[in-house]
Structure formats: C-alpha cells, structure tokens
Short mmCIF file of C-alpha atoms in Angstrom, two decimals:
data_model
loop_
_atom_site.label_atom_id
_atom_site.label_comp_id
_atom_site.label_asym_id
_atom_site.label_seq_id
_atom_site.Cartn_x
_atom_site.Cartn_y
_atom_site.Cartn_z
CA MET K 30 92.70 142.94 169.13
CA LYS K 31 89.18 142.52 169.74
CA GLU K 32 88.40 139.30 167.71
CA PRO K 33 87.22 139.72 164.34
CA ILE K 34 85.54 136.75 164.01
CA GLY K 35 82.35 137.71 160.95
CA MET K 36 85.12 140.54 159.80
CA THR K 37 85.49 140.43 156.31
CA LEU K 38 88.48 141.54 155.80
CA GLY K 39 88.60 141.53 151.47
CA GLN K 40 87.07 138.70 150.11
CA TYR K 41 87.56 136.23 152.99
CA ARG K 42 84.78 136.11 155.51
CA ILE K 43 85.92 135.57 159.28
CA LEU K 44 84.39 132.66 160.25
CA GLU K 45 86.24 130.83 163.29
CA LYS K 46 89.31 130.46 164.95
CA ILE K 47 91.29 127.13 164.58
CA GLY K 48 94.81 127.77 165.85
CA HIS K 49 97.46 130.31 167.42
CA GLY K 50 100.56 130.90 168.20
CA GLY K 51 103.55 133.71 168.47
CA MET K 52 103.68 134.21 165.17
CA GLY K 53 99.49 134.46 164.96
CA THR K 54 96.08 133.30 164.86
CA VAL K 55 94.63 131.07 162.74
CA TYR K 56 90.76 131.17 161.23
CA LYS K 57 88.87 129.65 159.27
CA GLY K 58 86.93 131.82 156.82
CA TYR K 59 85.39 131.86 154.05
CA ASP K 60 85.93 133.06 150.60
CA THR K 61 82.72 134.99 148.48
CA ALA K 62 83.74 135.47 145.41
CA LEU K 63 85.30 131.24 145.19
CA ASP K 64 82.38 130.31 147.05
CA ARG K 65 85.51 127.90 149.28
CA TYR K 66 86.62 127.52 152.08
CA VAL K 67 89.79 128.78 153.03
CA ALA K 68 92.21 129.61 156.24
CA ILE K 69 93.06 133.33 157.14
CA LYS K 70 96.28 133.82 159.34
CA VAL K 71 96.64 137.01 161.24
CA LEU K 72 100.12 138.74 162.35
CA ALA K 73 99.96 139.31 165.89
CA PRO K 74 99.18 142.58 166.53
CA HIS K 75 102.55 143.20 168.84
CA LEU K 76 105.00 142.29 165.41
CA VAL K 77 103.26 145.10 163.43
CA TRP K 78 104.98 148.03 164.57
CA GLU K 79 108.54 147.37 164.23
CA GLN K 80 109.60 149.03 161.07
CA GLY K 81 110.44 147.25 158.00
CA LEU K 82 109.44 143.60 159.41
CA VAL K 83 105.40 143.88 157.42
CA ASP K 84 107.27 144.49 154.47
CA ARG K 85 109.61 141.00 154.70
CA PHE K 86 106.32 139.64 156.42
CA LEU K 87 104.20 140.38 153.11
CA ARG K 88 107.26 139.74 150.88
CA GLU K 89 107.53 136.73 153.03
CA ALA K 90 104.85 135.33 151.81
CA ARG K 91 104.09 136.04 148.58
CA THR K 92 107.89 134.30 147.86
CA ALA K 93 106.28 131.11 149.99
CA ALA K 94 102.56 131.38 147.37
CA HIS K 95 105.01 130.35 144.09
CA LEU K 96 106.09 127.14 145.72
CA LYS K 97 103.82 123.68 144.05
CA HIS K 98 104.03 120.79 146.35
CA PRO K 99 101.83 117.76 147.53
CA HIS K 100 102.46 117.71 151.16
CA ILE K 101 102.72 122.30 151.13
CA VAL K 102 99.56 124.73 151.41
CA THR K 103 98.47 126.67 149.36
CA ILE K 104 98.61 130.46 149.43
CA TYR K 105 96.48 132.45 147.38
CA ASN K 106 96.69 135.72 148.81
CA VAL K 107 98.19 138.18 151.29
CA GLY K 108 97.17 141.65 152.32
CA LYS K 109 96.52 144.51 155.12
CA GLN K 110 92.91 145.72 156.13
CA ASP K 111 93.07 148.05 159.06
CA GLY K 112 95.81 147.36 160.19
CA ILE K 113 95.59 144.43 159.87
CA TYR K 114 97.73 141.96 157.81
CA TYR K 115 97.29 137.99 157.01
CA PHE K 116 97.47 135.30 154.58
CA VAL K 117 95.15 133.49 152.62
CA MET K 118 95.36 129.42 152.24
CA GLU K 119 93.81 126.64 151.54
CA TYR K 120 92.36 124.83 154.28
CA LEU K 121 93.13 121.43 155.63
CA PRO K 122 90.67 119.85 158.05
CA GLY K 123 92.03 117.62 160.01
CA ARG K 124 94.39 117.86 163.03
CA THR K 125 97.91 118.99 162.90
CA LEU K 126 101.00 116.15 163.90
CA ALA K 127 101.13 117.94 167.17
CA GLU K 128 97.18 117.02 168.39
CA VAL K 129 97.28 113.75 166.57
CA ILE K 130 101.00 112.90 169.28
CA ARG K 131 100.11 114.83 172.79
CA GLN K 132 96.56 112.45 171.81
CA GLU K 133 97.77 109.67 170.25
CA GLY K 134 101.33 109.52 171.95
CA ALA K 135 104.06 107.09 170.44
CA LEU K 136 102.99 106.44 166.84
CA PRO K 137 103.57 103.03 164.91
CA LEU K 138 106.93 103.05 162.89
CA GLN K 139 105.53 102.77 159.93
CA ARG K 140 103.52 106.26 160.13
CA VAL K 141 106.30 108.27 161.21
CA ALA K 142 108.31 106.61 158.30
CA ARG K 143 105.01 107.62 156.65
CA ILE K 144 104.80 111.15 157.87
CA ALA K 145 108.49 112.32 158.17
CA GLU K 146 108.69 111.28 154.09
CA GLN K 147 105.99 114.19 152.96
CA ILE K 148 107.65 116.43 155.66
CA ALA K 149 111.24 115.98 153.57
CA SER K 150 109.79 115.44 150.27
CA ALA K 151 108.23 119.08 150.79
CA LEU K 152 111.48 119.89 152.90
CA ASP K 153 113.89 119.05 149.99
CA TYR K 154 111.56 120.81 146.90
CA ALA K 155 111.38 123.66 148.81
CA HIS K 156 115.34 123.95 149.78
CA ALA K 157 115.59 123.48 146.01
CA GLN K 158 114.25 126.49 145.47
CA GLY K 159 116.47 128.59 147.71
CA LEU K 160 114.18 128.81 150.72
CA VAL K 161 114.60 127.24 154.09
CA HIS K 162 111.69 127.41 156.98
CA ARG K 163 112.96 128.61 160.36
CA ASP K 164 110.22 126.31 162.51
CA VAL K 165 109.43 123.47 160.78
CA LYS K 166 107.66 121.66 165.00
CA PRO K 167 104.88 119.35 164.95
CA GLY K 168 102.60 122.43 165.12
CA ASN K 169 103.15 123.79 161.45
CA ILE K 170 102.49 119.86 159.57
CA LEU K 171 98.78 118.85 159.52
CA ILE K 172 97.73 115.77 159.42
CA GLY K 173 94.83 115.10 157.37
CA PRO K 174 92.71 111.68 156.20
CA GLY K 175 94.95 108.83 155.48
CA ASP K 176 97.81 110.74 157.30
CA GLN K 177 98.15 113.48 154.40
CA ALA K 178 100.38 115.25 155.51
CA THR K 179 100.91 118.99 154.59
CA LEU K 180 103.47 122.09 155.58
CA THR K 181 102.46 125.08 156.13
CA ASP K 182 104.17 128.34 157.42
CA PHE K 183 107.47 129.01 155.61
CA GLY K 184 108.35 132.65 155.97
CA ILE K 185 107.25 133.86 158.85
CA VAL K 186 110.44 133.01 161.17
CA LYS K 187 112.65 134.71 158.58
CA ALA K 188 110.15 137.73 157.88
CA LEU K 189 111.55 138.51 161.97
CA THR K 190 114.86 137.66 161.78
CA GLY K 191 117.31 140.84 161.65
CA THR K 192 114.05 142.75 163.32
CA SER K 193 114.52 144.90 167.00
CA LEU K 194 113.24 142.22 167.83
CA THR K 195 115.79 139.40 168.25
CA ARG K 196 118.21 142.51 168.16
CA THR K 197 116.19 143.12 172.11
CA GLY K 198 117.27 139.46 173.09
CA ILE K 199 113.52 138.20 172.16
CA PHE K 200 114.00 134.50 170.46
CA ILE K 201 112.35 133.84 167.60
CA GLY K 202 111.54 130.37 166.70
CA THR K 203 110.29 127.52 168.61
CA PRO K 204 113.59 126.34 170.96
CA GLU K 205 112.11 122.60 171.43
CA TYR K 206 112.99 122.25 167.74
CA VAL K 207 115.89 124.68 166.41
CA SER K 208 118.83 123.30 165.48
CA PRO K 209 122.53 124.66 167.69
CA GLU K 210 122.76 126.75 164.77
CA GLN K 211 119.67 128.31 164.79
CA ALA K 212 120.47 128.02 169.17
CA ARG K 213 123.23 130.84 168.71
CA GLY K 214 122.11 133.35 166.56
CA GLN K 215 123.59 131.90 163.72
CA ASP K 216 123.12 132.08 160.00
CA VAL K 217 120.91 128.90 158.83
CA ASP K 218 121.05 127.13 155.69
CA PRO K 219 118.66 123.30 154.64
CA ARG K 220 120.60 121.40 157.33
CA SER K 221 118.87 123.44 159.92
CA ASP K 222 115.52 121.99 158.21
CA ILE K 223 116.66 119.12 158.15
CA TYR K 224 118.01 118.86 162.52
CA SER K 225 114.33 119.64 162.88
CA LEU K 226 113.60 117.23 161.01
CA GLY K 227 115.01 114.91 163.30
CA VAL K 228 113.68 116.32 166.47
CA VAL K 229 110.02 116.04 165.23
CA CYS K 230 111.05 112.69 164.27
CA TYR K 231 112.61 111.96 167.42
CA GLU K 232 109.19 113.28 169.20
CA MET K 233 106.96 110.79 166.79
CA LEU K 234 108.88 108.04 168.06
CA THR K 235 109.34 109.39 172.13
CA GLY K 236 105.86 110.77 172.31
CA ARG K 237 108.27 113.85 173.81
CA ALA K 238 110.65 116.62 171.81
CA PRO K 239 114.23 115.43 173.08
CA PHE K 240 114.75 119.01 175.05
CA VAL K 241 112.35 119.73 177.38
CA GLY K 242 112.24 123.06 179.61
CA ASP K 243 112.61 126.33 179.97
CA THR K 244 113.63 128.40 176.43
CA LEU K 245 117.75 128.63 177.76
CA ALA K 246 117.76 125.58 179.04
CA VAL K 247 116.67 124.27 176.01
CA LEU K 248 118.42 126.53 173.72
CA HIS K 249 121.66 125.37 175.79
CA ALA K 250 120.84 121.62 175.35
CA HIS K 251 120.30 122.75 171.53
CA GLY K 252 124.15 124.01 170.98
CA TYR K 253 125.97 121.17 173.68
CA ASP K 254 124.15 118.19 174.35
CA PRO K 255 123.31 114.58 173.42
CA PRO K 256 119.89 113.45 173.08
CA PRO K 257 118.33 111.20 175.81
CA PRO K 258 118.40 107.54 173.61
CA LEU K 259 115.75 107.27 171.39
CA ARG K 260 115.41 103.54 173.35
CA SER K 261 115.53 104.60 176.41
CA LEU K 262 112.50 106.49 176.14
CA ASN K 263 110.90 104.17 173.31
CA PRO K 264 112.32 100.67 173.72
CA ARG K 265 110.29 98.98 171.15
CA ALA K 266 111.80 101.00 168.69
CA PRO K 267 114.88 99.25 166.54
CA ALA K 268 118.14 99.67 167.37
CA ALA K 269 119.18 100.60 163.52
CA LEU K 270 116.70 104.12 163.63
CA GLU K 271 119.89 105.30 166.49
CA PRO K 272 121.92 106.53 163.88
CA VAL K 273 119.95 107.38 161.60
CA ILE K 274 118.64 109.70 163.89
CA GLY K 275 121.54 110.67 165.92
CA ARG K 276 123.08 112.01 161.91
CA ALA K 277 119.60 113.80 161.56
CA LEU K 278 120.26 115.82 165.02
CA ALA K 279 124.60 116.47 164.29
CA LYS K 280 125.24 119.19 165.76
CA ASP K 281 128.26 120.34 163.54
CA PRO K 282 125.78 120.55 160.32
CA SER K 283 128.14 119.23 158.32
CA GLN K 284 127.68 115.84 160.13
CA ARG K 285 123.70 115.63 158.81
CA TYR K 286 121.88 114.47 156.11
CA GLY K 287 123.07 117.07 153.13
CA THR K 288 119.44 116.36 151.82
CA ALA K 289 115.84 116.21 152.96
#
C-alpha cells in the first residue's frame, strides 16, 4: 500500500509515519474536528483479506477503548475508509522502551522498578476487566517525560488468534516475549502477560531478551530452557532479583505471581 501521508481518514489527517510492526503501521495525525494531534494505527494490508478478522479487530479495539488507566494508551476511535482499517489513539511524544534499551543498554535498577511498576499497574487493571494483552514487549511500551510509561496495542493479537493465519502455522505475536503456553498455541490468561512482563524486566536489567535467534528456536527455549542467569549478563544486578525474575519466568503458570 502506498504511504498515506497527507490522506484524511474521517476527521483525521495523516502527517507522518512514527512506527511499524507486523500488525500495522502507526502514524502521527491531526484531528481536524478537535484540533489535537493523535496517533493512528492502520491495520497491515496483508491482514485485511482474512474473513472475520476485521470484525474481531474492530471489536477488540472497541473493547480496549473502554480501558481508562493512566498507564494505558487511550483509544479515541476505530473505523474503515477505502479498505483501510484503523484506530485512533492519544498521541504520546517520547520513545518506545525498545528504543530506550537499544540506545542506552541495561537500565539502572531504580529506573527498571519505576517502569515495571507502572506497566504492572496497567496490566493488573486490564486483567481485572477480563482482558489479556498477549503482546507485552518493549516496543509496545511508550516512555515519556519523567519515565511516564504507557502500554499500547491491546486486542490486536487476540483478534488474530484462531484465524487461518495461525492455523497455517504463522506465529502471531513477538517470539522473544511470549509465554511458554502462548508459544505452544495454548489458551492464555493473565499469567501469560506476567511472564512477558518478566521478560521485559529481564531485558531492562541486562540489555537483551533471555532468548534470541530464529523464531522456532526462541519459541522452543521459552517452552523448555532456563534463561541465562541475570547476573551472568549484569554482575551489578542484586542477587535478590534472581528469584523475583525467576518466578515471573516460571514455565508453569501456576508457579508465577498470581497478579501483575
């Protein structure tokens, strides 16, 4: 699809591209009716042919729009125009946590705790509403001024689950951050997000995810292999952190923390 810079979707004018992933592309936009900047996520064109997927995509976006939490991005609108499916969110300046880690490496302990606490609070709230994120990763966490952390992208992975994309063996999600049960294609619950948050904390503390490589190897490792000890990658990490992260990364969901 040609880049829609300058195009107007409803009352929203697309200004510039600010992010891209397997599910779609994010643009900075301008709300001409309410005179404010917004973020517009456009569903990837190769996904819209899947029968039933678009309805699920829009339904999940509408469900996520009911979430009201200081550390969850606010969704303003969802829609379709000229075969383009999109949803509109608040625009938050800053970097993704993935960019922060890529540029700065392992983060100081107090900064890790501050970011983790905010995202855990967001997940705890969402789980209480019956929602599981399914794609908690640094690329879906925005870091603003004062390390204000905001979680984005609720609902997209759930909308894709069970489509022919997954039935034909295409993995939906991000392999480096999936829980063992998600890697096996099993049903997930809030404890899956807790595992993914554990992976995010591990990466903030060490500068890298516990398992890296090709998709199948990473999925197998999440299911069966212990991660490298934290202190083997960051000797300055307090020893007391090992069991904390280890519990979040337990292969058996029942051995993880009960809540985020």
